[in-house]
Coordinates of N, CA and C in Angstrom, one line a residue:
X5 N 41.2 -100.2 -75.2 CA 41.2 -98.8 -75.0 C 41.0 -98.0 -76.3
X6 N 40.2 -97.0 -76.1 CA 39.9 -95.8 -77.2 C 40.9 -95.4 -77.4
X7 N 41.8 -95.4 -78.4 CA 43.2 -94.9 -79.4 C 43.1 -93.4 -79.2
X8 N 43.5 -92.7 -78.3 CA 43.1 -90.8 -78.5 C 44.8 -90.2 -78.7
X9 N 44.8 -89.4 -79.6 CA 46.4 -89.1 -79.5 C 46.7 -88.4 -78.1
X10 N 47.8 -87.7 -78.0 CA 48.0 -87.5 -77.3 C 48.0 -86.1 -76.6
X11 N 47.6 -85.5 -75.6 CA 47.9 -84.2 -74.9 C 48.2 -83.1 -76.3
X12 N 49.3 -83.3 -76.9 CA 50.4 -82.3 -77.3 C 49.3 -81.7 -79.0
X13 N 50.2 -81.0 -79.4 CA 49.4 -79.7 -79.4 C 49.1 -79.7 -81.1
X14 N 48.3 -79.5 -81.5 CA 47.1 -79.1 -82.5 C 47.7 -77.9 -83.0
X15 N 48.4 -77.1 -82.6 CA 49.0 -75.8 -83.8 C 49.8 -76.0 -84.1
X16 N 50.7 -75.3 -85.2 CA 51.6 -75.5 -85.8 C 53.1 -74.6 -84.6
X17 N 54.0 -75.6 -84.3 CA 55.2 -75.0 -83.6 C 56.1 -75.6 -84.4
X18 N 57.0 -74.3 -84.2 CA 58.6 -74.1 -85.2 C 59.7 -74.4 -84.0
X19 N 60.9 -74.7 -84.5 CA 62.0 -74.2 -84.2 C 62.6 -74.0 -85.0
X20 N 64.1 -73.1 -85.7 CA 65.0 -72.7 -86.6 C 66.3 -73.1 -85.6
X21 N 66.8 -73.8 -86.2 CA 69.0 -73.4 -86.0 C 69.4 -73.9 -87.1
X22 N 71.0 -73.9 -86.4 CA 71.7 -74.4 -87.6 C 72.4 -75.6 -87.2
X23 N 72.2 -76.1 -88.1 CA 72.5 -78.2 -87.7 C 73.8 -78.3 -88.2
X24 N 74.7 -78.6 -87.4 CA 76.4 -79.2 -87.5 C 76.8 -79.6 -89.0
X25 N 75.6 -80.1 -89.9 CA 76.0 -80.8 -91.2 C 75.9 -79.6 -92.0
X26 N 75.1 -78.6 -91.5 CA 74.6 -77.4 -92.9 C 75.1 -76.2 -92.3
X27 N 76.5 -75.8 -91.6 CA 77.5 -74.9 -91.4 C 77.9 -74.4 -92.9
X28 N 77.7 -72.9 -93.6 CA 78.3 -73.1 -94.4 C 78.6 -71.1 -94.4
X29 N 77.4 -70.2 -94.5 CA 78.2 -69.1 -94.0 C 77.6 -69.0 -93.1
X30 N 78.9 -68.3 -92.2 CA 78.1 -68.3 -90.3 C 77.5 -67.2 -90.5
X31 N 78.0 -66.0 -90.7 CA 77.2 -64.8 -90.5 C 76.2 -64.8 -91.3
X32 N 75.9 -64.9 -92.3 CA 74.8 -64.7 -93.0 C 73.7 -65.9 -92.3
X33 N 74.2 -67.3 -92.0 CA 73.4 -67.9 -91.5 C 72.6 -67.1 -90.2
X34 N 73.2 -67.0 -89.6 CA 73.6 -66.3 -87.9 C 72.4 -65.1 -88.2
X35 N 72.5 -64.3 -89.1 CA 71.6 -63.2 -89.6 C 70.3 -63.8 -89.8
X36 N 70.0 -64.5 -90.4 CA 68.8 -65.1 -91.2 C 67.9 -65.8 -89.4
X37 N 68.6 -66.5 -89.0 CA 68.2 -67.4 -88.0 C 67.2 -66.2 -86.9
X38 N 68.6 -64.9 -87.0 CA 68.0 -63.4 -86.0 C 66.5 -63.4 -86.2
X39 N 66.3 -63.2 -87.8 CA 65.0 -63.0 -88.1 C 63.9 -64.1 -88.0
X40 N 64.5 -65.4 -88.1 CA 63.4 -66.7 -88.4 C 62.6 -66.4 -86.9
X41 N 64.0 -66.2 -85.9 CA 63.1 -67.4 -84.8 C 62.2 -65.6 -83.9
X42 N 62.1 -64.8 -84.3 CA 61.6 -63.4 -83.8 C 59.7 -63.9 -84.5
X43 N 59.7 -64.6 -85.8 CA 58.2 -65.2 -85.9 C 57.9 -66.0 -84.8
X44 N 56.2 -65.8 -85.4 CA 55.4 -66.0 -84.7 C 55.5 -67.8 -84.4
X45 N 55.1 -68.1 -83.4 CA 54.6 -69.9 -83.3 C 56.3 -70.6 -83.1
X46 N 57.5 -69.9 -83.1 CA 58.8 -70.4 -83.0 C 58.9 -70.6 -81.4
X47 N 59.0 -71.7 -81.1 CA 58.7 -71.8 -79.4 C 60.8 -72.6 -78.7
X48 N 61.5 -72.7 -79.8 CA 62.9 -72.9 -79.6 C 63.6 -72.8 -80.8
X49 N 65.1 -73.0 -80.1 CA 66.2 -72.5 -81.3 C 66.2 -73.8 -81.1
X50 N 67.0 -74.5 -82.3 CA 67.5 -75.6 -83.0 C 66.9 -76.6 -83.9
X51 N 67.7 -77.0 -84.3 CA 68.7 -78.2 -83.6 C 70.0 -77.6 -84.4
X52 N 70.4 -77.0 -82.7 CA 72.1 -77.0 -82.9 C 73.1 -78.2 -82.6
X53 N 73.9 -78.0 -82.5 CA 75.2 -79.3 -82.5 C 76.1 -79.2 -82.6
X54 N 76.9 -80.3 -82.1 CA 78.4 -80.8 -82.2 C 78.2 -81.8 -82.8
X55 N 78.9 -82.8 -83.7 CA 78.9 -83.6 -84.0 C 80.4 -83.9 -84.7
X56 N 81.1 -85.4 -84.2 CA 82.4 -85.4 -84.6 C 82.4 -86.1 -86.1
X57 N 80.9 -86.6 -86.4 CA 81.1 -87.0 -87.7 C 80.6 -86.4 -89.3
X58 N 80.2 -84.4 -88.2 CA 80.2 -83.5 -89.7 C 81.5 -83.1 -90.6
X59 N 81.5 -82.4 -91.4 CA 82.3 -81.9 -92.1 C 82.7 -81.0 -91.2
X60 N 81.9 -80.1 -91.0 CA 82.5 -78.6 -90.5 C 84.1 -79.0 -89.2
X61 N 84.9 -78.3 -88.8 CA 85.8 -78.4 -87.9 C 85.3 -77.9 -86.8
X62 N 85.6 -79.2 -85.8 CA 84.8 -78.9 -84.2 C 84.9 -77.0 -83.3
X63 N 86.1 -76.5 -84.2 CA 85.9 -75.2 -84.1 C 84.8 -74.2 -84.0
X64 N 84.8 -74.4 -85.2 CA 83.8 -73.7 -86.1 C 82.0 -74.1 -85.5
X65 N 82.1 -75.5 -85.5 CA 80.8 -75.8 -84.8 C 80.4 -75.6 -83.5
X66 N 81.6 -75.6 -82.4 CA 81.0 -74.7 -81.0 C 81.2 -73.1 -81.3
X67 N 81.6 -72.7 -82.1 CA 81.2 -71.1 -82.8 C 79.8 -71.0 -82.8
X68 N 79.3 -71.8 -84.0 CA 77.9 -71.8 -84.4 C 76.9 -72.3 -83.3
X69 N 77.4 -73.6 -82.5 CA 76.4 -73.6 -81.3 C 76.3 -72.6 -80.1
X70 N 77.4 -72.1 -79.7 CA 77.6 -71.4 -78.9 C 76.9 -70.0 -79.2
X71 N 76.5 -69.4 -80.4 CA 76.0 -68.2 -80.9 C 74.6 -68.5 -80.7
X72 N 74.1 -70.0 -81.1 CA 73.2 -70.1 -81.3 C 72.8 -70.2 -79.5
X73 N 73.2 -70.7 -78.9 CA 72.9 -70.9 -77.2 C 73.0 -69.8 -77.0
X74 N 73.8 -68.4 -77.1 CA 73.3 -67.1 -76.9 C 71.7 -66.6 -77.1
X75 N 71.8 -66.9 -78.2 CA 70.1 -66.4 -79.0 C 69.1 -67.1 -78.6
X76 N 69.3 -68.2 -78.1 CA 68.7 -69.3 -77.2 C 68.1 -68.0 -76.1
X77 N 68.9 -67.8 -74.9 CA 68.9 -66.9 -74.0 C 68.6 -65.3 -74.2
X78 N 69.2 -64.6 -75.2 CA 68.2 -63.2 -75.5 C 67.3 -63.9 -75.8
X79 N 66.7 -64.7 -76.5 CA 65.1 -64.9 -77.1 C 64.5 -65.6 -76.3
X80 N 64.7 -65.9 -74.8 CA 63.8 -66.6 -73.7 C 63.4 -68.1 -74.1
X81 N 64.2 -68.7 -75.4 CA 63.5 -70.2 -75.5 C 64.3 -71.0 -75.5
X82 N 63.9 -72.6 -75.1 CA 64.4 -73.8 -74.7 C 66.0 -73.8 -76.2
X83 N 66.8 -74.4 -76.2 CA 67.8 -75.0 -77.0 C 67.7 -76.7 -77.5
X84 N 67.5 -76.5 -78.0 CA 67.5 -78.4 -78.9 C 68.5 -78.9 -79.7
X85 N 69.1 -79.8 -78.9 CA 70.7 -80.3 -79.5 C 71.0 -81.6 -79.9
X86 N 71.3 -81.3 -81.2 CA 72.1 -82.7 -81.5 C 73.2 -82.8 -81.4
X87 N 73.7 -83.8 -81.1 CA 75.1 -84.3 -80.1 C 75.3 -85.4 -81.3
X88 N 76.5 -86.4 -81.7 CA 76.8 -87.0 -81.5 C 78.9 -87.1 -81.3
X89 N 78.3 -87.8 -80.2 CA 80.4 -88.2 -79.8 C 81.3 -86.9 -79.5
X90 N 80.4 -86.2 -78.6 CA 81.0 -85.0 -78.3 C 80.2 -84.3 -76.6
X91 N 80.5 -85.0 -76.1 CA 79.5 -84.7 -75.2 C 80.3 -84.1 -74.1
X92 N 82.1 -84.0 -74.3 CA 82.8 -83.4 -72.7 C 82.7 -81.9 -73.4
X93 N 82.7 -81.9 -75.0 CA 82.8 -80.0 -75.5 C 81.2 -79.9 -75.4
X94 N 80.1 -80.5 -75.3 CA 78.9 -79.9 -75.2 C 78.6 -79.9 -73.8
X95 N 79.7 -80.3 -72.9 CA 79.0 -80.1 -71.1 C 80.2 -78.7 -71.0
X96 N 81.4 -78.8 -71.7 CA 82.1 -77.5 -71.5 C 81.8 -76.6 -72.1
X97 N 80.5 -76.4 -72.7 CA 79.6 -75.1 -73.6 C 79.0 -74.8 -72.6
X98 N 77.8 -75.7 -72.3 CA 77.1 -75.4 -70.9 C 77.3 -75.0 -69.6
X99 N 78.8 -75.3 -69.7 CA 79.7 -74.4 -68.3 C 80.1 -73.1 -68.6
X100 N 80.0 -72.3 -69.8 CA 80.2 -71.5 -70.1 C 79.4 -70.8 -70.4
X101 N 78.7 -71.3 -71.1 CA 77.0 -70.2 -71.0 C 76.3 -70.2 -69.9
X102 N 76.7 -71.0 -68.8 CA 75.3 -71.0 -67.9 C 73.9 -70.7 -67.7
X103 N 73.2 -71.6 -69.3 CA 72.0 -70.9 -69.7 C 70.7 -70.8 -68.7
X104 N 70.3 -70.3 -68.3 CA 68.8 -70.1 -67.5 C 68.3 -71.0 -68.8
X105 N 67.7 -70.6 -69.7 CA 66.9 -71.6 -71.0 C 67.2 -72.9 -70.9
X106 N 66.4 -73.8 -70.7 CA 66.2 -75.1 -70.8 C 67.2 -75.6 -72.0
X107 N 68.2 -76.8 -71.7 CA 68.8 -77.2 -73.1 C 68.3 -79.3 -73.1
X108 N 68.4 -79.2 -74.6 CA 67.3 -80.1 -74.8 C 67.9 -81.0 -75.4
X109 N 68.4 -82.3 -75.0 CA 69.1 -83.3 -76.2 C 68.3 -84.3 -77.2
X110 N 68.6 -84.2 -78.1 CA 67.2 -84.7 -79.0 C 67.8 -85.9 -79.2
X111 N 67.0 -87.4 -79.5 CA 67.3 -88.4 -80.1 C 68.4 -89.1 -79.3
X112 N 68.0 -88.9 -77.9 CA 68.8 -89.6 -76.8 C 69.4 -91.1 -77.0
X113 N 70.5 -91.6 -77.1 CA 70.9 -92.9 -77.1 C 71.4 -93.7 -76.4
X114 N 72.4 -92.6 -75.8 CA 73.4 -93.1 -74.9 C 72.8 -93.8 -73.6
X115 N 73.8 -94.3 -72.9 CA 73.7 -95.2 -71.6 C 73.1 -94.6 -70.2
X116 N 72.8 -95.8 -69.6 CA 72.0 -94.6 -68.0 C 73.5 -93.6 -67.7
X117 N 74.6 -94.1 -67.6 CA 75.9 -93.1 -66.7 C 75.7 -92.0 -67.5
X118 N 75.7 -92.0 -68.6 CA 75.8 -90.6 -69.6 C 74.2 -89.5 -69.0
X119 N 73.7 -90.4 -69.4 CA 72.1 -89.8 -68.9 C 72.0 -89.3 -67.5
X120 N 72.9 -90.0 -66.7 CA 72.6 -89.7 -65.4 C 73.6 -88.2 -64.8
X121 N 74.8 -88.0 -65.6 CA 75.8 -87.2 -65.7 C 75.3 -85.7 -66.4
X122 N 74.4 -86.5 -67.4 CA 73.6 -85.1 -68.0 C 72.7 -84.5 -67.0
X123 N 72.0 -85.3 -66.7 CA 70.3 -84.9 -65.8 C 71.0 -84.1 -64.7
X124 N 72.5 -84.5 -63.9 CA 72.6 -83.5 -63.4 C 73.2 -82.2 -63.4
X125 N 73.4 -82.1 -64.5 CA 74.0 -80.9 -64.9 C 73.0 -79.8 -65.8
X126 N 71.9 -80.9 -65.4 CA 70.2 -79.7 -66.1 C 69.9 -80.4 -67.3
X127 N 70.6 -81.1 -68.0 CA 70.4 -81.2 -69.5 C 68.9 -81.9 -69.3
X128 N 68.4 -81.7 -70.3 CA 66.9 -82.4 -70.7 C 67.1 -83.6 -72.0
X129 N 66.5 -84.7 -71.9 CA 66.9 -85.8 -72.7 C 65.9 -86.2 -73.9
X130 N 65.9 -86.8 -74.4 CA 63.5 -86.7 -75.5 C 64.6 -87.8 -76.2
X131 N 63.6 -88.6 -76.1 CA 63.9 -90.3 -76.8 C 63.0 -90.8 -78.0
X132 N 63.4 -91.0 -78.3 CA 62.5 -91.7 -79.5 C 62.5 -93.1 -79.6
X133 N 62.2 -93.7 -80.8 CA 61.7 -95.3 -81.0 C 62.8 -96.2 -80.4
X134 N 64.2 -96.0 -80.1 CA 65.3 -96.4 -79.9 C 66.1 -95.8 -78.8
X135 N 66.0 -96.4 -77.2 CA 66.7 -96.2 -76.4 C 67.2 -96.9 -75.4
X136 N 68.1 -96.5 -74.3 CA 68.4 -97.1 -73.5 C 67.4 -97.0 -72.4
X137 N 66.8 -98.2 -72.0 CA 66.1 -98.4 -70.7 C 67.0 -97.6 -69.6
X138 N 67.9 -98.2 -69.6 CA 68.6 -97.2 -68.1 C 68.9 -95.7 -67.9
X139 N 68.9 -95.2 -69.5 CA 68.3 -93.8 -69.9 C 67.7 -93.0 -69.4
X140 N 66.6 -94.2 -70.0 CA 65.1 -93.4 -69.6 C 65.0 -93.3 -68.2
X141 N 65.2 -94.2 -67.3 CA 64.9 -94.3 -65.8 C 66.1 -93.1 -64.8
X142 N 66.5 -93.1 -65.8 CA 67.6 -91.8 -65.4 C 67.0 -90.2 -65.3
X143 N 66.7 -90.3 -66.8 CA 65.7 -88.9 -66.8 C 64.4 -88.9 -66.5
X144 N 63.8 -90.0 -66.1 CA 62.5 -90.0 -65.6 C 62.6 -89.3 -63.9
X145 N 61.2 -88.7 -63.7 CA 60.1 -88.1 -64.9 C 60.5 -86.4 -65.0
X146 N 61.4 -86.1 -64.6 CA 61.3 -84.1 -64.8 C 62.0 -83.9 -66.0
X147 N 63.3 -84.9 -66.9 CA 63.9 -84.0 -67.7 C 63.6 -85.1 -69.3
X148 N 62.6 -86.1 -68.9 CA 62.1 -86.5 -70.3 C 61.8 -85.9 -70.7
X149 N 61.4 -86.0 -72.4 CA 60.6 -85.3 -74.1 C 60.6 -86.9 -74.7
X150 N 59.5 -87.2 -74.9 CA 59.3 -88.2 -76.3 C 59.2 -87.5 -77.9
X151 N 59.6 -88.1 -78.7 CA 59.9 -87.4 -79.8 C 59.7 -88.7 -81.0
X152 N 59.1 -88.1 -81.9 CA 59.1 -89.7 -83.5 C 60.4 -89.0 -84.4
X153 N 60.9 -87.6 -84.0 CA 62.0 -87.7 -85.2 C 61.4 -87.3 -86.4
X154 N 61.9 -88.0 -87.7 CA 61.3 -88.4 -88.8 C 60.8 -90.2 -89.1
X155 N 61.0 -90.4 -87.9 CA 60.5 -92.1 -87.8 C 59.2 -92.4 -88.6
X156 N 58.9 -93.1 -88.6 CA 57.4 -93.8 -89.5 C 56.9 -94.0 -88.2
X157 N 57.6 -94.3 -87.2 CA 56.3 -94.9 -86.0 C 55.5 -93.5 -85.4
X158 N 54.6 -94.2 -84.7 CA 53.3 -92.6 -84.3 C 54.1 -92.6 -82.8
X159 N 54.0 -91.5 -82.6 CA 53.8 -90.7 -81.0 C 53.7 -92.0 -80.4
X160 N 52.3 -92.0 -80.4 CA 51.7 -93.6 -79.4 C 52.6 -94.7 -79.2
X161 N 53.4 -95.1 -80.5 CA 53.6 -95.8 -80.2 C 55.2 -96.1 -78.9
X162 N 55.5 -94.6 -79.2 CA 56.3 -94.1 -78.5 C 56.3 -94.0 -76.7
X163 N 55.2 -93.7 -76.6 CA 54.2 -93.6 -75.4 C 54.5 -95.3 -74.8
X164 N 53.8 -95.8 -76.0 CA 53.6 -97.3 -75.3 C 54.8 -97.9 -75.1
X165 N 56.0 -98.0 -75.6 CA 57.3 -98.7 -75.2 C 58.1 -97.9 -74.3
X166 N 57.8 -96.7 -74.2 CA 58.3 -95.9 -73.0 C 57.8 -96.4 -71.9
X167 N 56.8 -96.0 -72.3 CA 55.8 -96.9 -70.7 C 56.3 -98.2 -69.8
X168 N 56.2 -98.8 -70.7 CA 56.6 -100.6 -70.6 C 58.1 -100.4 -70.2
X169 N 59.0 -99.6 -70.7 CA 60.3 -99.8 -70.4 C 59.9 -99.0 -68.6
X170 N 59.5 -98.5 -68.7 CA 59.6 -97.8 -67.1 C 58.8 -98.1 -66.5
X171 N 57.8 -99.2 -66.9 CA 56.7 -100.0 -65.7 C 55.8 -99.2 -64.9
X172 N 55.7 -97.9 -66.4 CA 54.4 -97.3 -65.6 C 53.3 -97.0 -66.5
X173 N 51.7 -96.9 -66.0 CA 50.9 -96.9 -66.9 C 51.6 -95.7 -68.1
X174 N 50.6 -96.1 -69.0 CA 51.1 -94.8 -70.5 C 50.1 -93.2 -69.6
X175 N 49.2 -93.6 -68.6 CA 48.4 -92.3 -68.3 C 49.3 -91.4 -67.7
X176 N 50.1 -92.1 -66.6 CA 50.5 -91.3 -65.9 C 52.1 -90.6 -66.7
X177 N 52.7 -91.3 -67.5 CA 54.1 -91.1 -68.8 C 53.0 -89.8 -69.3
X178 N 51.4 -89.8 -69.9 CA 51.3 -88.7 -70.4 C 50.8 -87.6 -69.6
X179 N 50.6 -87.6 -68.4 CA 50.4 -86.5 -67.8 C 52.1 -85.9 -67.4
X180 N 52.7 -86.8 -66.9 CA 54.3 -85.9 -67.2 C 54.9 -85.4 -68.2
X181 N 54.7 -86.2 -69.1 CA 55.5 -85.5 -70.3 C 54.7 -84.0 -70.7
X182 N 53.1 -84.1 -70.4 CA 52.4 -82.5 -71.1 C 53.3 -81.7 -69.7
X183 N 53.2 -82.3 -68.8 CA 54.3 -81.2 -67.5 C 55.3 -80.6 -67.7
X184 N 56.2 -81.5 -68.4 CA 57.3 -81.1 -69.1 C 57.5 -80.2 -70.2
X185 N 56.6 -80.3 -71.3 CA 56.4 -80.0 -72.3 C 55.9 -78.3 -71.9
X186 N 55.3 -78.1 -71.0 CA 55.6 -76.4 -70.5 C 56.5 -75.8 -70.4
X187 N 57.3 -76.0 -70.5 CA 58.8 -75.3 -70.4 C 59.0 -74.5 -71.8
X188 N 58.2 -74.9 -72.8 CA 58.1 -74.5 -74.3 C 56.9 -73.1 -74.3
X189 N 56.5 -72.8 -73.3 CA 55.4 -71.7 -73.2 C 54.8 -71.9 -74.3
X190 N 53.7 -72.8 -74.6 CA 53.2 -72.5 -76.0 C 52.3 -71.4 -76.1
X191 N 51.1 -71.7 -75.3 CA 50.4 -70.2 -75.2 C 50.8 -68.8 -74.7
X192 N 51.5 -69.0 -75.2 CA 51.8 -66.8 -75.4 C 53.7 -66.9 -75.4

């Protein structure tokens, strides 16, 4: 087969948040982000988070996610979240904001039961080089995102082991995933 990348998109798309590790002043941060994500080509907030292995105190971090999943919702775009080892205070965020905005867990790892506990509570899942087969079959096909991260591997090759892990051609993995990937409104 002719190697063609994939569907996904040829312009330059942003997102701005504030990531669990780099909490340092909220307001001023909180201020600055007001303005990032009001530019042009910013199609989501994050990557916000919980994480129990930052510095900041799990306080202070659902402060900052939770502001940030506000701004999520005034500004009409998806949320992109890093999680790790905190996932009963990031389903008890989401019961409390009850966001209309898509929320988006980036760098999926965990097991089908976690995946499957998410998918029904709306969460959206995006896997990269490294997952759980029973995962993926969980969030297959309405609340997958494939993602390289900062990985060295390509897209494709992402495509191809997703594929294989869910025993379906890579054509029809990319016609869902560009389905999915609307939820990001890129044109307009």
């Amino acid at each position: 087969g002719d190697m063609q990348p994939g569907p996904l998109l040829d312009t330059v798309i942003r997102s701005y948040g504030i990531h669990p590790w780099y909490i340092y002043n909220v307001k001023e941060q909180m201020d600055l982000l007001r303005v990032l994500v009001s530019g042009s080509g910013v199609v989501a907030i994050g990557e916000a988070g919980l994480d129990t292995l930052a510095e900041s105190p799990m306080d202070l971090q659902k402060e900052v996610f939770l502001a940030q999943a506000n701004l999520a919702e005034e500004t009409h775009k998806p949320l992109i979240i890093h999680c790790v080892k905190a996932w009963a205070d990031l389903i008890a965020c989401k019961k409390a904001v009850k966001p209309e905005m898509p929320w988006i867990i980036h760098g999926f790892r965990g097991n089908g039961e976690l995946a499957s506990q998410l998918v029904c509570l709306g969460f959206y899942l995006s896997f990269g080089d490294r997952f759980n087969p029973s995962a993926l079959r969980a969030t297959w096909p309405d609340f997958l995102f494939l993602e390289t991260d900062d990985k060295s591997i390509d897209i494709r090759g992402v495509y191809q082991n997703v594929a294989e892990a869910l025993g379906i051609p890579e054509e029809k993995l990319r016609i869902q995933i560009a389905k999915n990937v609307s939820i990001f409104h890129l044109n307009g």
